[in-house]
Short mmCIF file of C-alpha atoms in Angstrom, two decimals:
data_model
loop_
_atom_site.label_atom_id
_atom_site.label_comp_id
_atom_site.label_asym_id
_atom_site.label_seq_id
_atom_site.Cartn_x
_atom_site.Cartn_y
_atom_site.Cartn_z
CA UNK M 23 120.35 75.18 91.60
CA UNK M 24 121.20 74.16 95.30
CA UNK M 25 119.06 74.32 98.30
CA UNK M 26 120.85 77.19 100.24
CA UNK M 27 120.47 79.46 96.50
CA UNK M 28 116.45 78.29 96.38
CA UNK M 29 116.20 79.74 100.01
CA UNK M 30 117.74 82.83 99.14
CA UNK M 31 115.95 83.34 96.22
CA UNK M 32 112.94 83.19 98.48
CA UNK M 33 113.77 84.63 101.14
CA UNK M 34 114.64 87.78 99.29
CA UNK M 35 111.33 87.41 97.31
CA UNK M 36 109.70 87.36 100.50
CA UNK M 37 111.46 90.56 102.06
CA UNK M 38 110.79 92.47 98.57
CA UNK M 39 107.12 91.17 98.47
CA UNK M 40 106.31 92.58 102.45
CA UNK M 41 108.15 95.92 101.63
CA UNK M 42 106.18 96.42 98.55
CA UNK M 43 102.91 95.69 100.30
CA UNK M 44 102.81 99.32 101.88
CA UNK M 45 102.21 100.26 98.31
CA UNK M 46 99.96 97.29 97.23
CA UNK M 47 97.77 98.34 100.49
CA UNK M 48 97.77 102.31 99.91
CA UNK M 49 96.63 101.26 96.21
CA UNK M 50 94.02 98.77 97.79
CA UNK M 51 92.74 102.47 99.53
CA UNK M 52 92.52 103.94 96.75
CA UNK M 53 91.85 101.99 93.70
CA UNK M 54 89.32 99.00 96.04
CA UNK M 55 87.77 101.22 98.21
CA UNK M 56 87.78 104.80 96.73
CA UNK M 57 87.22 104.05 93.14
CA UNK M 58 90.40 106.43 92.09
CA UNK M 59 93.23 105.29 90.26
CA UNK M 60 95.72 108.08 90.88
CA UNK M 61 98.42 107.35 88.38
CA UNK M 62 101.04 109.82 90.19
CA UNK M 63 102.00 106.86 92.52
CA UNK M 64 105.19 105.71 90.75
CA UNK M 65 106.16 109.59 90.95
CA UNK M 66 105.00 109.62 94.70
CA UNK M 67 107.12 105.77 95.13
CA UNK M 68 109.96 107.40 93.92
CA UNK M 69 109.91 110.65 95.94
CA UNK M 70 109.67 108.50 99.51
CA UNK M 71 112.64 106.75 98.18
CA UNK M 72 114.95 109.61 97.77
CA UNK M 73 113.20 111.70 100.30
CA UNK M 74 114.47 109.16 102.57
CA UNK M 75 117.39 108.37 101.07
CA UNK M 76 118.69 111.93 101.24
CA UNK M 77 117.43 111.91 104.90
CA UNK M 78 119.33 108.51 106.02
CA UNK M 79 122.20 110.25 104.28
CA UNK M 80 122.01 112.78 106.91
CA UNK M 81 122.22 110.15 109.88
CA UNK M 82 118.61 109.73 110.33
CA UNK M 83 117.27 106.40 109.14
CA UNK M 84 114.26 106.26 111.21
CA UNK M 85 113.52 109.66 110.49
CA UNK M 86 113.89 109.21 106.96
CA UNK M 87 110.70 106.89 107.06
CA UNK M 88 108.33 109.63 108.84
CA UNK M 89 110.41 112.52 106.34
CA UNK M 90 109.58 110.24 103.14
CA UNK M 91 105.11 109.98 104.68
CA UNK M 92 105.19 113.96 104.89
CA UNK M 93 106.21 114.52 101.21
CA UNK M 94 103.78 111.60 100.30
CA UNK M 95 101.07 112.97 101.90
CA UNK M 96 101.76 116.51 100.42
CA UNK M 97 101.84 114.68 97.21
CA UNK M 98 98.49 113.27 97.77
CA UNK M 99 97.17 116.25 99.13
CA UNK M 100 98.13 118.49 95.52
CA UNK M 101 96.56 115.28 93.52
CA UNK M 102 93.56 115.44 95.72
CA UNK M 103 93.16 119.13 95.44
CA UNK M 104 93.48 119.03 91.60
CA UNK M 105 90.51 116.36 91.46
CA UNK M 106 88.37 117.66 94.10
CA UNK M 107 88.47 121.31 94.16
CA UNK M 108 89.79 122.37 90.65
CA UNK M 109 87.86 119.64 88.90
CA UNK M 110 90.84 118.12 86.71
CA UNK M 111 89.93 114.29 85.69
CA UNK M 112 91.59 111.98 88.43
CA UNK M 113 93.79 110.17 85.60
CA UNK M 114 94.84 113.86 84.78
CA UNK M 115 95.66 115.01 87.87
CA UNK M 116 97.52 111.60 88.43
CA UNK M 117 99.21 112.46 85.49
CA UNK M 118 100.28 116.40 85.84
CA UNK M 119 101.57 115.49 89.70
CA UNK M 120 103.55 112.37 88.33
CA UNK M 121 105.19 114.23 85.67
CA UNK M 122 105.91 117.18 88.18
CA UNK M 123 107.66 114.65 90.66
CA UNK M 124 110.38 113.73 88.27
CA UNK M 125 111.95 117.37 88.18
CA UNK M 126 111.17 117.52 92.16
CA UNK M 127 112.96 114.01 92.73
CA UNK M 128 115.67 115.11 90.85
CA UNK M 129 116.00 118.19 92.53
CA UNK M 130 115.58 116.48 96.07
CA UNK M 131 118.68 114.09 94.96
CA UNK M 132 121.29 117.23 94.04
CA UNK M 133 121.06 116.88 90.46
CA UNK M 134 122.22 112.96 90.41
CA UNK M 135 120.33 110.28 89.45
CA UNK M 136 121.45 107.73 91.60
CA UNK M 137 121.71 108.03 95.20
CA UNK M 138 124.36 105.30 97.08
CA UNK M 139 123.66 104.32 100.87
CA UNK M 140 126.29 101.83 100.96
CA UNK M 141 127.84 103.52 103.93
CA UNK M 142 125.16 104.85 105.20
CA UNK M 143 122.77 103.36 108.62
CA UNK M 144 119.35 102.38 107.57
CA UNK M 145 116.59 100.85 109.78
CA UNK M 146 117.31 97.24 108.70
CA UNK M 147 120.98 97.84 110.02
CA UNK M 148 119.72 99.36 113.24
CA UNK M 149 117.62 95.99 113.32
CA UNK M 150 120.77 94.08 112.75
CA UNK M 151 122.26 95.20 115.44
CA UNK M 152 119.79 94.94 118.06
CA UNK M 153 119.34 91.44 116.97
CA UNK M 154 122.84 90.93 117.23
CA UNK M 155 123.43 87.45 119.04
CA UNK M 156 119.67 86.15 118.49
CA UNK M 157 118.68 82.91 116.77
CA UNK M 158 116.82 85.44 114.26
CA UNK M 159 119.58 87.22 113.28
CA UNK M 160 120.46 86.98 110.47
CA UNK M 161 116.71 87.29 109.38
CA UNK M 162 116.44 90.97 110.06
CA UNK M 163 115.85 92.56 106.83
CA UNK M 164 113.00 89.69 106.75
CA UNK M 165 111.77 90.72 110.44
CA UNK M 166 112.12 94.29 109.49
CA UNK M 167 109.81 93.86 106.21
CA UNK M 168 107.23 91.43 108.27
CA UNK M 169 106.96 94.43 111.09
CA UNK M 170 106.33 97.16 108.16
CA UNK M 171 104.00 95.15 106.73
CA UNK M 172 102.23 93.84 109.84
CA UNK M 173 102.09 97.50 111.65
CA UNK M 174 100.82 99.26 108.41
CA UNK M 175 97.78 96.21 108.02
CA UNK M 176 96.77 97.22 111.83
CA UNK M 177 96.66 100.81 111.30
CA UNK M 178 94.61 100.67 108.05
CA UNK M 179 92.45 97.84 109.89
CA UNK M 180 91.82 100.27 112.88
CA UNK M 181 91.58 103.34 111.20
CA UNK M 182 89.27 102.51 108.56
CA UNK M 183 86.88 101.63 111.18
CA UNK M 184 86.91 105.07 112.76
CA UNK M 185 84.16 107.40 111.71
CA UNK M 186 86.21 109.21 109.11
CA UNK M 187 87.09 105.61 107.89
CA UNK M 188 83.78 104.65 107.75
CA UNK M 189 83.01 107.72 105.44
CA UNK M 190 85.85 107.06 103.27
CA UNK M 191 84.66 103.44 102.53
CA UNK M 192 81.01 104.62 102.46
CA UNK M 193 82.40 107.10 99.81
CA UNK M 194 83.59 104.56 97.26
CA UNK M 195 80.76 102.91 97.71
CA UNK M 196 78.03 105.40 96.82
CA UNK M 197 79.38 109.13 96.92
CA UNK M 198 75.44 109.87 96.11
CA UNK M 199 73.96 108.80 99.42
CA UNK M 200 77.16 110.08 101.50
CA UNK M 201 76.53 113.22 100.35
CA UNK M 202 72.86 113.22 101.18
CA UNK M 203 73.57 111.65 104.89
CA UNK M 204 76.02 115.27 104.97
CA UNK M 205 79.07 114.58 104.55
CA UNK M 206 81.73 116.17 102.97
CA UNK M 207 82.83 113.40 100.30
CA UNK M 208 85.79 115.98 99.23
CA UNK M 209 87.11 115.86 102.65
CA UNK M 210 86.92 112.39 102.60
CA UNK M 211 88.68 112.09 99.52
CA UNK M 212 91.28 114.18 99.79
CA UNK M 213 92.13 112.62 103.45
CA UNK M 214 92.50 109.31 101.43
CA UNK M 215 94.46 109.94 98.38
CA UNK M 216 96.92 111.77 101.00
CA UNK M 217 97.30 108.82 103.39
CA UNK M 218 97.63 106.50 99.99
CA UNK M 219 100.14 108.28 98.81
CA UNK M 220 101.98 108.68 102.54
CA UNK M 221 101.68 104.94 102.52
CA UNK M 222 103.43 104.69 98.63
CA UNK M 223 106.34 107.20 100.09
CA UNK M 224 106.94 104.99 102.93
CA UNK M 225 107.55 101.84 100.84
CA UNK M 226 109.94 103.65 98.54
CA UNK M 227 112.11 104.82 101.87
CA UNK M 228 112.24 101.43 102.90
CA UNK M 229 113.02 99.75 99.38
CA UNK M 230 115.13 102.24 98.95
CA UNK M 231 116.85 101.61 102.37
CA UNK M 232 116.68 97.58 101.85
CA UNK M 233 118.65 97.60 98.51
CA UNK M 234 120.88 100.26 99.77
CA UNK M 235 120.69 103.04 96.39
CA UNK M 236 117.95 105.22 94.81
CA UNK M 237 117.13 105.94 91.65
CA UNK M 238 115.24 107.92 90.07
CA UNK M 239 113.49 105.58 87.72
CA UNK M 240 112.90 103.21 90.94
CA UNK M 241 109.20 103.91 90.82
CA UNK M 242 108.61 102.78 87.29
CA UNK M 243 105.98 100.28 87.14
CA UNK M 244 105.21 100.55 90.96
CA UNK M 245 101.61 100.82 90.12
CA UNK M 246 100.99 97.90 87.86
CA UNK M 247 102.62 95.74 90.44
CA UNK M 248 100.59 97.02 92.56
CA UNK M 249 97.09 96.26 91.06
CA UNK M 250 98.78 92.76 89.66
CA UNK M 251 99.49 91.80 93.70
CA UNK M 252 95.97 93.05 94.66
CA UNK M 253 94.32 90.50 91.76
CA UNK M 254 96.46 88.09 93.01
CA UNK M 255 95.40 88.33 96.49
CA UNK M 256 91.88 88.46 95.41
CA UNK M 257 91.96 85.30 93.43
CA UNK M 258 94.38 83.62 96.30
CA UNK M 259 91.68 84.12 98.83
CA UNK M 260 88.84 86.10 97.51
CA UNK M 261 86.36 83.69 99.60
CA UNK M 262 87.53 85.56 102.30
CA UNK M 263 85.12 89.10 103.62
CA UNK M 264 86.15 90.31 106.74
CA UNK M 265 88.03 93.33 106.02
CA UNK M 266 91.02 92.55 108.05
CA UNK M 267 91.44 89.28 105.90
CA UNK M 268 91.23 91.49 102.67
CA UNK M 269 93.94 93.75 103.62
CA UNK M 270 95.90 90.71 104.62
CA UNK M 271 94.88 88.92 101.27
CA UNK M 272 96.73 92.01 99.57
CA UNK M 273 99.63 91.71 101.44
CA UNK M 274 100.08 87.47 100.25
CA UNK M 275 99.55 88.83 96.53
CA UNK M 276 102.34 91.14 96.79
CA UNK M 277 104.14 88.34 98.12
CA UNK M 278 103.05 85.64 96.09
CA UNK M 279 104.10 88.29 92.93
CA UNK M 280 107.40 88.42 93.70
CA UNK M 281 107.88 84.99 94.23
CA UNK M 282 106.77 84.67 90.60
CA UNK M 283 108.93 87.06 89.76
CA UNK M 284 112.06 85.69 91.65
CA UNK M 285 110.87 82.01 89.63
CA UNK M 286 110.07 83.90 86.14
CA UNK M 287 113.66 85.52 86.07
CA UNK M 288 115.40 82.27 87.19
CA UNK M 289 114.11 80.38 84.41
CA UNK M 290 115.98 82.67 82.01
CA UNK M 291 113.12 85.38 81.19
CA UNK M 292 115.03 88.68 81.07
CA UNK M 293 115.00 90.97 83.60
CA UNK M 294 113.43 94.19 81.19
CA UNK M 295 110.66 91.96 80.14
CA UNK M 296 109.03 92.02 84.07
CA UNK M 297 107.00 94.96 83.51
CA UNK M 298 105.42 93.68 80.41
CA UNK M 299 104.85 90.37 82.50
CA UNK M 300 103.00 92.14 85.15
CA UNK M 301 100.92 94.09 82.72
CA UNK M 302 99.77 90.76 81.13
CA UNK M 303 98.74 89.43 84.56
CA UNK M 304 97.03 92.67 85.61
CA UNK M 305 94.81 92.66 82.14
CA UNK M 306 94.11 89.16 82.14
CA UNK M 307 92.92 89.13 86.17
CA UNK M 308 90.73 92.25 84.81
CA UNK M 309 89.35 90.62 81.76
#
């Protein structure tokens, strides 16, 4: 293999890695802090990414991104009003929501199963052409990705030191004594399961935007890679416990595990095998 096609193998590693880091982070909200693994989040992945899609399609790429948070957070809201006020099992609830997505995805894309934005304006085209003529240009699905990733690490990093964000990590820590201080630990976790799963929608619009089609089996596997990227950030720089560096240490995993991936699949390993990869890595990390 050349130089210039070890680059590009990287480079696109490292634009896939950033995009996917909205989702490693909303899962580092929920799974880290919160203690809930909500299992509708390849369901939730995949309705961002046609959500979206079907909005782009329209002629409104940047308003596809906001369009694809409201449908995640109304996902996230139903999952968190299953577990906290019905009392359904948080894998369940993961589970009835995630099945109920794939009918609601399908019904979002027309019918199809595969949506085509070939001709269609995205945000990483809008960045093309306002860095038309830079020295960076031709980096701008990279710069785009790096942004994503870089605005969504300050918001979390700001917001989660708010009061409500405060309660929310005070919550996974010891729901017992945040209910006795009076608070509403509900409230607190329905407010994060819905900006999780806002977060998961967002990352599907913009894969989904990046690769230029959606499908609806896009989300498949979107949460394994996502606890796989948080190990691997953990183990990459675990030493580090401010919580700004742990957010960012989530962000390298993601990256780091595509790079893997990108090496893994250019040695020869098929391409179907990658799921059962990243399963391997997340159990062993566990173990």
């Amino acid at each position: 293999m050349d130089l210039s096609n070890v680059l590009g193998l990287i480079q696109t590693a490292l634009e896939l890695g950033l995009i996917c880091s909205v989702t490693v982070l909303a899962l580092y909200l929920s799974y880290t802090m919160l203690n809930v693994c909500d299992l509708s989040t390849d369901g939730c992945f995949t309705l961002g990414a046609v959500t979206g899609a079907v909005t782009a399609m329209a002629g409104h790429p940047i308003l596809a991104i906001f369009a694809a948070m409201a449908a995640g957070l109304l996902s996230g809201l139903i999952v968190s009003v299953l577990q906290t006020r019905m009392g359904i099992n948080s894998l369940l609830a993961g589970i009835i929501v995630n099945t109920a997505l794939y009918s609601i995805n399908i019904a979002i894309m027309g019918g199809a199963s595969l949506l085509s934005l070939n001709k269609t304006q995205t945000v990483f085209s809008l960045m093309k052409t306002a860095l038309a003529g830079a020295p960076l240009a031709g980096q701008y699905k990279l710069l785009t990705a790096l942004a994503a990733a870089a605005l969504i690490v300050l918001f979390l990093t700001l917001f989660l030191r708010t009061r409500m964000g405060l309660a929310i990590r005070a919550t996974g820590n010891n729901e017992a004594m945040i209910r006795a201080l009076g608070v509403d630990a509900r409230k607190t976790k329905m407010i994060a399961l819905m900006l999780s799963n806002g977060l998961v929608a967002v990352s599907g619009a913009l894969v989904c935007q990046s690769q230029k089609f959606g499908d609806i089996n896009m989300g498949t596997g979107a949460i394994v890679i996502g606890l796989a990227s948080i190990v691997i950030g953990e183990v990459l720089l675990g030493r580090l416990r401010s919580f700004g560096s742990r957010l960012i240490s989530a962000v390298v995993g993601s990256v780091v595990y595509f790079l893997i991936r990108a090496i893994v699949l250019q040695l020869g390993m098929d391409a179907n095998d990658m799921k059962l990869l990243s399963a391997v890595i997340v159990a062993l990390a566990l173990c």
